[in-house]
Every structure is written in structure tokens, then in C-alpha cells.
């Protein structure tokens, strides 16, 4: 497996549940973690709450400094944020975990995205970055729960750059219990993002934080 030891991980929107949850697990695994935010102060507060050497800064500074960058902002702010960071993110692996979802009385449903998926939108906006899609189905609640030692799920990793997907699979696997599994090309990211709506329905029915496992590999 690709060696990811010591790679610094920046998280755009790292003040939210998902960003903080991932930050916590990567910091626990010994990675330098940089929390990004539109506000340096909010970023620092989130970093302080995580501890383990996590630092906070504005999104642009995090995008410029981190070795690998995870995008964990709501879909509504996704395109504009990435457009504003094109230069900082050039040449980097950018990991998109954004699920474009709507919610109504029937629960969650997948939104249609002009580019095909949030991940493809990221790739369109960041032509000089190596965009990978991953971490869509990981529950932030589970990531933040100190009583959960092992996170019981596979992380599907999608992308068109083999070296980049290998690296992100290895990165997912530093979280105890998690296995990073290649899930196809970026053009197939829509189904993976959309499946989150089904997982939310499962969680509501069974009062769970469900994940998925791929068998026979
Ligand atoms: N929550 C989960 O369990 C989970 C699981 C898998 C994937 N995801 C995906 O991860 C992403 C983040 O989820 P979340 O629950 O952490 O969301 P969130 O708490 O609503 O947002 C995360 C952070 O994004 C920043 N943000 C909000 N609106 C923004 C905008 N218009 N432009 C730029 N930044 C903005 C905010 O940080 P600042 O105000 O500090 O800038 C906020 O703290 C979503 O796309 C979601 O689909 C979530």
C-alpha cells in the first residue's frame, strides 16, 4: 500500500461536523492536520477542540500549505469556494466528500449536478488539481465518538489518477477499522454521492450510523 506517513492533511470547511470528525481521526493517526475555515478564529477554535497538534487557518492558507486537501463544505458553497482556491490547489490531490442532497418531508434525495456530480464539478473547476472522491458515507457522529475505536466501513475512493486514488485509499485505511476501496472513475461519482440519501434513510429507520462493506475483495 502507498506510504502516506507524515502527509499533512488540510480540510476546507474543517469547522463542520464532517471536517472535524475526519481531522480528529487523522490527527489521532499521527498526521499533521490543518483546519480550514472562512474565519481563522473559527478554524483555530476547531483545531483546539481536536488537539493532537491540529492547527487552524483560513481556507486559502490551508489549501496552500497542506500536502493533501479534503473539501468538506456544504454543496451550496462548494463551487464558489473551489473557484476561489484554484491557484492554491494547483498540482495537489483534492479529496471531495461533498454529497449534493436535498431534504423534504420524505427525507433525503440526490440533487442533480450540471457537471454530473460534486466531484466532477470540482474537477471542472480545478483543471490543474488531481481530484479524488471519497469519504461520502462516513458518519461524522461516529468519527467524533470517543467510544468508537474502530470505524466499521469501507470508504469508496473514485478518480481518474491511479496514483492519487491509491494514496487516498491508503489514507482512508489509517483510520482503524476503515478500508479504502477503489470505486471507479470520477464519472461514476454521482451514484456514490447519491447513495448517501439511501444511507440517511437507513439511519432514520434503524436509528443507526450505517456504513457499507464491499464483499469478496
Ligand atoms: N456530516 C456528515 O456526517 C457527512 C458525511 C459525509 C459527507 N459529508 C459531506 O461533507 C460536507 C460537510 O458536511 P458538514 O455536515 O460538516 O457540513 P456543515 O457543518 O454544514 O459545513 C461545514 C463547514 O463548511 C463551511 N461552510 C458553510 N457554508 C459555506 C459556504 N457557503 N462556503 C464556504 N464554506 C462554507 C462552514 O465553515 P466556516 O463557517 O468555518 O467557514 C462549516 O462549518 C457536506 O458536503 C456533506 O455532504 C458530511
XYZ file of N, CA and C and ligand atoms in Angstrom:
699
model
N 0.840 -1.196 0.000
C 0.000 0.000 0.000
C 0.884 1.259 0.000
N 0.408 2.294 -0.647
C 1.147 3.561 -0.724
C 1.486 4.075 0.683
N 2.697 4.593 0.840
C 3.104 5.128 2.140
C 2.590 6.568 2.289
N 1.733 6.781 3.267
C 1.177 8.126 3.477
C 1.712 8.746 4.774
N 2.680 8.081 5.355
C 3.235 8.529 6.627
C 3.652 10.006 6.572
N 3.165 10.780 7.534
C 3.628 12.162 7.667
C 2.988 13.166 6.724
N 2.135 12.724 5.810
C 1.498 13.681 4.886
C 0.576 14.600 5.680
N 0.705 15.904 5.437
C -0.178 16.838 6.135
C -1.511 16.930 5.402
N -2.572 17.019 6.183
C -3.926 16.988 5.627
C -4.636 18.288 5.987
N -5.052 19.000 4.954
C -5.821 20.226 5.153
C -7.290 19.938 4.882
N -8.165 20.561 5.659
C -9.596 20.311 5.476
C -10.321 21.641 5.302
N -10.835 21.868 4.100
C -11.613 23.082 3.829
C -12.994 22.896 4.448
N -13.441 23.884 5.207
C -14.696 23.695 5.943
C -14.508 22.749 7.109
N -13.311 22.722 7.637
C -12.969 21.783 8.713
C -13.594 22.113 10.052
N -14.351 23.205 10.124
C -15.052 23.561 11.368
C -16.378 22.834 11.496
N -16.833 22.174 10.424
C -18.113 21.457 10.454
C -17.945 20.060 11.031
N -19.069 19.358 11.136
C -19.053 18.027 11.757
C -18.138 17.064 10.996
N -18.313 17.021 9.685
C -17.560 16.050 8.899
C -16.059 16.389 8.920
N -15.743 17.649 8.726
C -14.342 18.070 8.716
C -13.655 17.807 10.040
N -14.356 18.139 11.128
C -13.754 17.921 12.454
C -13.595 16.431 12.738
N -14.593 15.662 12.312
C -14.519 14.209 12.527
C -13.336 13.593 11.797
N -13.166 13.937 10.540
C -12.020 13.409 9.787
C -10.710 13.930 10.377
N -10.700 15.214 10.722
C -9.487 15.811 11.296
C -9.069 15.065 12.552
N -10.051 14.759 13.377
C -9.757 14.062 14.638
C -9.120 12.701 14.365
N -9.701 11.962 13.437
C -9.168 10.610 13.162
C -7.781 10.681 12.536
N -7.542 11.637 11.637
C -6.216 11.735 11.023
C -5.182 12.238 12.036
N -5.599 13.150 12.898
C -4.670 13.635 13.930
C -4.312 12.489 14.885
N -5.319 11.674 15.242
C -5.059 10.523 16.121
C -4.098 9.537 15.464
N -4.145 9.468 14.119
C -3.263 8.543 13.395
C -1.871 9.147 13.189
N -1.661 10.365 13.725
C -0.324 10.950 13.690
C -0.054 11.904 12.533
N -1.087 12.243 11.763
C -0.877 13.170 10.645
C -0.971 14.622 11.117
N -0.113 15.487 10.581
C -0.315 16.923 10.808
C -1.629 17.341 10.138
N -2.498 18.012 10.890
C -3.820 18.377 10.371
C -4.004 19.886 10.428
N -4.509 20.427 9.323
C -4.780 21.859 9.227
C -6.269 22.058 8.985
N -6.917 22.751 9.899
C -8.356 23.006 9.767
C -8.553 24.314 9.021
N -9.336 24.269 7.956
C -9.622 25.478 7.191
C -11.021 25.992 7.461
N -11.171 27.305 7.318
C -12.461 27.948 7.547
C -12.456 29.283 6.814
N -13.652 29.878 6.693
C -13.686 31.260 6.189
C -13.200 32.217 7.263
N -13.109 31.743 8.484
C -12.643 32.573 9.599
C -11.478 31.889 10.299
N -10.335 32.583 10.371
C -9.158 31.997 11.021
C -9.460 31.678 12.482
N -10.280 32.532 13.103
C -10.589 32.306 14.525
C -11.409 31.028 14.721
N -12.439 30.855 13.859
C -13.237 29.618 13.970
C -12.370 28.389 13.715
N -11.444 28.536 12.758
C -10.559 27.410 12.430
C -9.700 27.046 13.632
N -9.169 28.067 14.314
C -8.301 27.798 15.458
C -9.089 27.169 16.598
N -10.335 27.656 16.787
C -11.166 27.075 17.854
C -11.437 25.591 17.574
N -11.721 25.290 16.303
C -11.983 23.883 15.946
C -10.714 23.049 16.141
N -9.576 23.611 15.743
C -8.306 22.892 15.891
C -8.030 22.633 17.375
N -8.282 23.641 18.208
C -8.046 23.479 19.651
C -8.941 22.379 20.226
N -10.173 22.292 19.694
C -11.097 21.276 20.216
C -10.650 19.867 19.824
N -9.884 19.770 18.757
C -9.386 18.462 18.307
C -8.081 18.095 19.020
N -7.237 19.096 19.215
C -5.948 18.833 19.873
C -5.013 18.021 18.989
N -4.149 17.248 19.596
C -3.196 16.390 18.875
C -2.408 17.171 17.817
N -2.122 18.444 18.097
C -1.279 19.228 17.194
C -2.017 19.843 16.017
N -3.351 19.699 15.953
C -4.096 20.300 14.839
C -3.969 21.821 14.898
N -3.870 22.431 13.703
C -3.775 23.890 13.621
C -4.917 24.417 12.756
N -5.248 25.681 12.928
C -6.330 26.260 12.141
C -5.872 27.484 11.385
N -6.501 27.740 10.208
C -6.182 28.922 9.408
C -7.307 29.132 8.399
N -7.250 30.231 7.684
C -8.254 30.449 6.631
C -8.077 29.397 5.544
N -9.179 29.134 4.842
C -9.153 28.080 3.819
C -7.998 28.250 2.829
N -7.745 29.480 2.395
C -6.715 29.691 1.361
C -5.330 29.302 1.880
N -5.047 29.637 3.126
C -3.741 29.303 3.706
C -3.599 27.795 3.854
N -4.680 27.154 4.251
C -4.671 25.690 4.407
C -4.473 25.025 3.045
N -5.182 25.524 2.035
C -5.067 24.947 0.689
C -3.631 25.068 0.183
N -2.993 26.184 0.502
C -1.620 26.402 0.021
C -0.616 25.527 0.764
N -0.847 25.306 2.049
C 0.178 24.629 2.866
C 0.060 23.104 2.889
N -1.154 22.602 2.901
C -1.343 21.159 3.143
C -0.830 20.302 1.985
N -0.388 19.093 2.323
C 0.071 18.156 1.305
C -1.080 17.582 0.502
N -2.198 17.402 1.179
C -3.393 16.870 0.532
C -4.585 17.607 1.152
N -5.591 17.908 0.332
C -6.669 18.782 0.804
C -8.022 18.088 0.652
N -8.772 18.062 1.741
C -10.124 17.488 1.721
C -11.137 18.635 1.691
N -12.147 18.488 0.834
C -13.187 19.513 0.740
C -14.400 19.023 1.512
N -14.732 19.723 2.601
C -15.845 19.290 3.469
C -16.784 20.458 3.752
N -17.200 21.126 2.682
C -18.166 22.223 2.828
C -19.510 21.758 2.262
N -20.605 22.437 2.630
C -21.900 22.065 2.027
C -21.865 22.285 0.509
N -22.661 21.503 -0.205
C -22.687 21.601 -1.669
C -22.968 23.036 -2.130
N -23.794 23.750 -1.407
C -24.166 25.116 -1.799
C -22.935 26.020 -1.939
N -21.915 25.795 -1.117
C -20.737 26.671 -1.166
C -19.552 26.067 -1.909
N -19.735 24.868 -2.430
C -18.650 24.067 -2.996
C -17.972 24.731 -4.197
N -18.765 25.046 -5.212
C -18.184 25.541 -6.469
C -17.468 26.873 -6.248
N -18.119 27.791 -5.565
C -17.526 29.120 -5.381
C -16.233 29.032 -4.571
N -16.227 28.192 -3.547
C -15.010 28.077 -2.730
C -13.851 27.531 -3.578
N -14.118 26.478 -4.335
C -13.038 25.872 -5.132
C -12.562 26.833 -6.223
N -13.496 27.571 -6.820
C -13.085 28.573 -7.832
C -12.123 29.588 -7.225
N -12.367 29.928 -5.973
C -11.530 30.956 -5.333
C -10.158 30.411 -4.922
N -9.998 29.075 -4.939
C -8.740 28.475 -4.468
C -7.983 27.745 -5.582
N -8.322 28.071 -6.825
C -7.742 27.330 -7.957
C -6.210 27.341 -7.919
N -5.651 28.498 -7.656
C -4.170 28.603 -7.659
C -3.558 27.811 -6.516
N -4.124 27.968 -5.324
C -3.568 27.284 -4.147
C -3.634 25.760 -4.301
N -4.664 25.293 -5.007
C -4.885 23.841 -5.112
C -4.235 23.219 -6.346
N -3.608 24.049 -7.171
C -2.988 23.523 -8.395
C -1.917 22.499 -8.035
N -1.936 21.371 -8.727
C -0.922 20.330 -8.532
C -1.195 19.411 -7.353
N -2.237 19.719 -6.562
C -2.481 18.917 -5.342
C -3.576 17.876 -5.550
N -3.520 16.871 -4.697
C -4.641 15.932 -4.616
C -5.727 16.604 -3.780
N -6.909 16.710 -4.364
C -8.058 17.322 -3.693
C -9.118 16.237 -3.521
N -9.455 15.962 -2.274
C -10.391 14.872 -1.974
C -11.762 15.474 -1.676
N -12.738 15.123 -2.497
C -14.064 15.710 -2.360
C -14.998 14.705 -1.693
N -15.617 15.121 -0.570
C -16.562 14.213 0.111
C -17.960 14.806 0.128
N -18.205 15.739 -0.778
C -19.451 16.507 -0.745
C -20.607 15.709 -1.353
N -21.713 15.660 -0.629
C -22.923 14.967 -1.087
C -23.980 16.011 -1.441
N -24.261 16.193 -2.712
C -25.320 17.155 -3.064
C -26.697 16.537 -2.788
N -27.282 16.924 -1.684
C -28.546 16.328 -1.248
C -29.573 17.410 -0.963
N -30.828 17.074 -1.229
C -31.927 17.908 -0.779
C -32.690 17.146 0.290
N -33.465 17.863 1.058
C -34.274 17.227 2.116
C -35.697 17.768 2.029
N -36.674 16.858 2.104
C -38.066 17.278 2.204
C -38.790 16.335 3.170
N -40.125 16.344 3.121
C -40.881 15.537 4.094
C -40.588 14.042 3.973
N -40.159 13.616 2.777
C -39.858 12.187 2.585
C -38.412 11.849 2.972
N -37.645 12.837 3.346
C -36.260 12.577 3.753
C -35.269 13.154 2.762
N -34.125 12.479 2.636
C -33.043 12.990 1.771
C -33.206 12.461 0.350
N -32.776 13.265 -0.597
C -32.765 12.819 -2.001
C -31.586 13.484 -2.707
N -31.130 12.835 -3.793
C -29.960 13.337 -4.515
C -30.344 14.502 -5.416
N -29.527 15.554 -5.378
C -29.721 16.678 -6.294
C -28.981 16.394 -7.604
N -29.522 16.867 -8.697
C -28.811 16.734 -9.966
C -27.779 17.854 -10.060
N -26.600 17.503 -10.527
C -25.499 18.464 -10.643
C -25.147 18.587 -12.124
N -25.043 19.797 -12.586
C -24.807 20.030 -14.021
C -23.586 19.253 -14.539
N -22.525 19.225 -13.763
C -21.293 18.544 -14.198
C -21.372 17.034 -14.017
N -22.430 16.523 -13.392
C -22.594 15.084 -13.183
C -22.561 14.715 -11.714
N -21.704 15.355 -10.953
C -21.555 15.078 -9.511
C -20.752 16.218 -8.900
N -20.733 16.269 -7.587
C -19.913 17.297 -6.926
C -18.443 17.085 -7.274
N -18.014 15.825 -7.304
C -16.596 15.542 -7.594
C -16.227 15.986 -9.010
N -17.124 15.745 -9.964
C -16.844 16.197 -11.335
C -16.887 17.717 -11.425
N -17.728 18.322 -10.611
C -17.738 19.780 -10.561
C -16.380 20.289 -10.067
N -15.870 19.625 -9.039
C -14.545 20.009 -8.520
C -13.479 19.859 -9.610
N -13.536 18.758 -10.347
C -12.537 18.523 -11.399
C -12.653 19.573 -12.505
N -13.898 19.987 -12.790
C -14.094 21.003 -13.839
C -13.557 22.360 -13.393
N -13.751 22.653 -12.126
C -13.326 23.953 -11.590
C -11.814 23.981 -11.336
N -11.232 22.799 -11.089
C -9.806 22.710 -10.733
C -9.050 21.851 -11.758
N -8.878 22.363 -12.979
C -8.266 21.533 -14.022
C -6.820 21.145 -13.725
N -6.163 21.899 -12.835
C -4.755 21.616 -12.540
C -4.574 20.803 -11.256
N -5.685 20.352 -10.665
C -5.601 19.531 -9.442
C -5.938 18.081 -9.773
N -5.604 17.202 -8.834
C -5.892 15.768 -9.024
C -7.072 15.437 -8.107
N -8.271 15.495 -8.667
C -9.469 15.361 -7.834
C -9.821 13.883 -7.627
N -10.053 13.568 -6.381
C -10.455 12.217 -5.968
C -11.736 12.369 -5.145
N -12.657 11.422 -5.285
C -13.887 11.447 -4.482
C -13.797 10.345 -3.429
N -14.088 10.685 -2.175
C -14.008 9.686 -1.091
C -14.679 10.217 0.174
N -14.912 9.334 1.112
C -15.436 9.657 2.455
C -16.895 10.138 2.460
N -17.683 9.767 1.437
C -19.073 10.236 1.373
C -19.972 9.592 2.408
N -19.647 8.356 2.792
C -20.588 7.592 3.615
C -20.156 7.488 5.071
N -19.071 8.160 5.409
C -18.572 8.081 6.796
C -19.406 9.010 7.666
N -19.903 8.490 8.759
C -20.724 9.317 9.654
C -19.843 10.193 10.532
N -20.120 11.488 10.500
C -19.365 12.417 11.351
C -19.558 12.076 12.822
N -20.762 11.624 13.180
C -21.049 11.279 14.581
C -20.112 10.163 15.037
N -19.946 9.165 14.186
C -19.065 8.043 14.530
C -17.611 8.520 14.609
N -17.204 9.354 13.663
C -15.812 9.838 13.663
C -15.491 10.613 14.939
N -16.498 11.325 15.465
C -16.270 12.144 16.657
C -16.462 11.378 17.959
N -17.025 10.169 17.875
C -17.381 9.437 19.096
C -16.129 8.814 19.728
N -15.731 9.289 20.915
C -14.511 8.759 21.534
C -14.631 7.298 21.943
N -15.890 6.778 22.017
C -16.046 5.370 22.404
C -15.882 4.432 21.200
N -15.799 5.000 19.984
C -15.635 4.156 18.791
C -14.145 4.069 18.450
N -13.555 2.909 18.748
C -12.135 2.709 18.442
C -11.945 2.340 16.975
N -12.892 1.539 16.465
C -12.793 1.082 15.079
C -14.017 1.542 14.311
N -13.777 2.188 13.190
C -14.870 2.684 12.354
C -15.155 1.607 11.302
N -16.355 1.029 11.401
C -16.658 -0.206 10.676
C -17.258 0.088 9.293
N -16.414 0.446 8.321
C -16.922 0.604 6.955
C -15.786 0.661 5.943
N -16.164 0.461 4.676
C -15.252 0.692 3.556
C -15.487 2.103 3.037
N -14.402 2.763 2.668
C -14.503 4.068 2.025
C -14.264 3.863 0.530
N -15.283 4.184 -0.269
C -15.123 4.083 -1.720
C -14.334 5.284 -2.220
N -13.295 5.004 -3.007
C -12.383 6.040 -3.494
C -12.454 6.044 -5.019
N -12.827 7.173 -5.590
C -13.020 7.255 -7.037
C -12.112 8.315 -7.643
N -11.644 8.042 -8.847
C -10.836 9.047 -9.520
C -10.237 8.502 -10.791
N -9.617 9.393 -11.556
C -9.052 9.029 -12.854
C -7.525 8.938 -12.812
N -6.949 9.173 -11.631
C -5.492 9.223 -11.468
C -5.130 8.106 -10.480
N -4.557 7.026 -10.996
C -4.322 5.819 -10.187
C -3.452 6.102 -8.963
N -2.400 6.893 -9.166
C -1.505 7.205 -8.046
C -2.287 7.944 -6.940
N -3.155 8.854 -7.372
C -3.920 9.647 -6.399
C -4.957 8.783 -5.681
N -5.647 7.901 -6.404
C -6.644 7.048 -5.719
C -5.938 6.055 -4.795
N -4.778 5.548 -5.209
C -4.020 4.641 -4.323
C -3.674 5.353 -3.015
N -3.231 6.604 -3.156
C -2.830 7.354 -1.961
C -4.032 7.605 -1.039
N -5.163 7.956 -1.628
C -6.334 8.252 -0.794
C -6.883 6.957 -0.171
N -6.776 5.823 -0.898
C -7.157 4.543 -0.273
C -6.287 4.286 0.962
N -5.001 4.531 0.817
C -4.086 4.319 1.943
C -4.409 5.279 3.086
N -4.764 6.493 2.735
C -5.102 7.489 3.752
C -6.361 7.070 4.517
N -7.366 6.592 3.799
C -8.599 6.136 4.460
C -8.262 5.019 5.444
N -7.333 4.180 5.045
C -7.017 2.995 5.846
C -6.215 3.307 7.110
N -5.763 4.560 7.285
C -5.082 4.887 8.555
C -6.101 5.023 9.686
N -7.386 5.146 9.341
C -8.419 5.197 10.381
C -8.727 3.751 10.773
N -8.501 3.394 12.039
C -8.700 1.998 12.432
C -10.082 1.484 12.052
N -10.112 0.297 11.442
C -11.365 -0.328 11.014
C -11.730 -0.025 9.572
N -11.231 1.081 9.040
C -11.625 1.514 7.695
C -10.736 0.869 6.640
N -11.360 0.516 5.537
C -10.618 0.039 4.383
C -10.932 0.969 3.207
N -9.902 1.460 2.533
C -10.107 2.254 1.321
C -10.229 1.328 0.128
N -11.320 1.431 -0.612
C -11.584 0.531 -1.738
C -11.778 1.370 -3.007
N -11.060 1.019 -4.058
C -11.249 1.731 -5.321
C -12.677 1.530 -5.807
N -13.337 2.627 -6.162
C -14.751 2.540 -6.528
C -15.067 2.975 -7.940
N -14.034 3.200 -8.771
C -14.305 3.545 -10.169
C -13.825 4.945 -10.521
N -14.105 5.289 -11.752
C -13.703 6.597 -12.284
C -14.598 7.710 -11.750
N -14.103 8.919 -11.914
C -14.840 10.079 -11.396
C -16.234 10.193 -12.027
N -16.388 9.726 -13.264
C -17.697 9.846 -13.908
C -18.752 8.988 -13.208
N -18.323 8.092 -12.340
C -19.276 7.288 -11.574
C -19.458 7.791 -10.141
N -19.061 9.027 -9.889
C -19.191 9.565 -8.524
C -20.640 9.881 -8.159
N -21.480 10.145 -9.172
C -22.862 10.545 -8.841
C -23.543 9.501 -7.958
N -23.433 8.217 -8.373
C -24.149 7.177 -7.618
C -23.651 7.093 -6.178
N -22.345 7.292 -6.013
C -21.750 7.181 -4.676
C -22.226 8.339 -3.801
N -22.256 9.529 -4.365
C -22.768 10.680 -3.620
C -24.259 10.475 -3.317
N -25.000 10.015 -4.334
C -26.453 9.847 -4.182
C -26.806 8.754 -3.180
N -25.966 7.709 -3.111
C -26.229 6.600 -2.181
C -26.330 7.087 -0.736
N -25.718 8.229 -0.463
C -25.795 8.792 0.885
C -27.248 9.049 1.283
N -28.092 9.393 0.314
C -29.513 9.608 0.626
C -30.132 8.301 1.132
N -29.756 7.177 0.517
C -30.268 5.876 0.980
C -29.746 5.562 2.373
N -28.480 5.882 2.599
C -27.889 5.593 3.913
C -28.576 6.434 4.998
N -28.912 7.666 4.660
C -29.635 8.505 5.626
C -31.002 7.889 5.939
N -31.656 7.336 4.913
C -32.957 6.663 5.144
C -32.775 5.449 6.054
N -31.706 4.693 5.808
C -31.405 3.521 6.657
C -31.178 3.982 8.094
N -30.389 5.031 8.242
C -30.085 5.538 9.591
C -31.348 5.948 10.331
N -32.276 6.568 9.594
C -33.507 7.035 10.256
C -34.381 5.854 10.655
N -34.514 4.885 9.768
C -35.380 3.729 10.052
C -34.824 2.893 11.206
N -33.497 2.675 11.173
C -32.900 1.737 12.144
C -32.186 2.440 13.291
N -32.299 3.745 13.324
C -31.631 4.542 14.366
C -30.158 4.123 14.481
N -29.460 4.255 13.351
C -28.082 3.754 13.250
C -27.186 4.799 12.596
N -25.922 4.467 12.512
C -24.970 5.243 11.705
C -24.350 4.242 10.739
N -25.092 3.895 9.712
C -24.720 2.787 8.838
C -23.546 3.149 7.927
N -22.765 2.116 7.614
C -21.717 2.262 6.601
C -21.871 1.130 5.617
N -21.045 1.094 4.576
C -21.141 -0.022 3.632
C -19.846 -0.836 3.652
N -19.988 -2.137 3.344
C -18.839 -3.014 3.171
C -18.942 -3.689 1.807
N -17.862 -3.743 1.076
C -17.816 -4.425 -0.212
C -17.260 -5.819 0.040
N -17.969 -6.854 -0.465
C -17.557 -8.237 -0.181
C -16.654 -8.790 -1.292
N -15.986 -9.880 -0.985
C -15.193 -10.678 -1.924
C -13.982 -9.952 -2.497
N -13.469 -8.957 -1.798
C -12.201 -8.342 -2.217
C -11.298 -8.255 -0.980
N -21.946 15.299 8.328
C -21.686 14.085 7.830
O -21.870 13.051 8.527
C -21.129 13.931 6.431
C -20.735 12.653 5.999
C -20.191 12.515 4.719
C -20.063 13.618 3.887
N -20.468 14.839 4.326
C -20.322 15.998 3.433
O -19.325 16.822 3.998
C -19.655 18.186 3.772
C -19.638 18.907 5.101
O -20.639 18.373 5.932
P -20.908 19.008 7.378
O -22.029 18.270 7.963
O -19.636 19.120 8.124
O -21.411 20.477 6.925
P -21.528 21.848 7.710
O -21.205 21.661 9.142
O -22.854 22.438 7.341
O -20.422 22.735 6.981
C -19.050 22.550 7.140
C -18.321 23.882 7.124
O -18.398 24.452 5.835
C -18.262 25.873 5.947
N -19.253 26.485 5.065
C -20.612 26.539 5.239
N -21.193 27.162 4.188
C -20.179 27.532 3.364
C -20.139 28.227 2.126
N -21.263 28.670 1.526
N -18.932 28.445 1.548
C -17.789 28.000 2.147
N -17.770 27.340 3.315
C -18.957 27.110 3.908
C -18.515 26.236 7.404
O -17.254 26.599 7.949
P -16.833 28.129 8.239
O -18.110 28.890 8.521
O -15.971 27.975 9.439
O -16.118 28.583 7.018
C -18.955 24.936 8.028
O -18.517 24.773 9.369
C -21.017 18.225 3.081
O -20.851 18.454 1.707
C -21.584 16.839 3.325
O -22.403 16.400 2.241
C -21.000 15.018 5.579
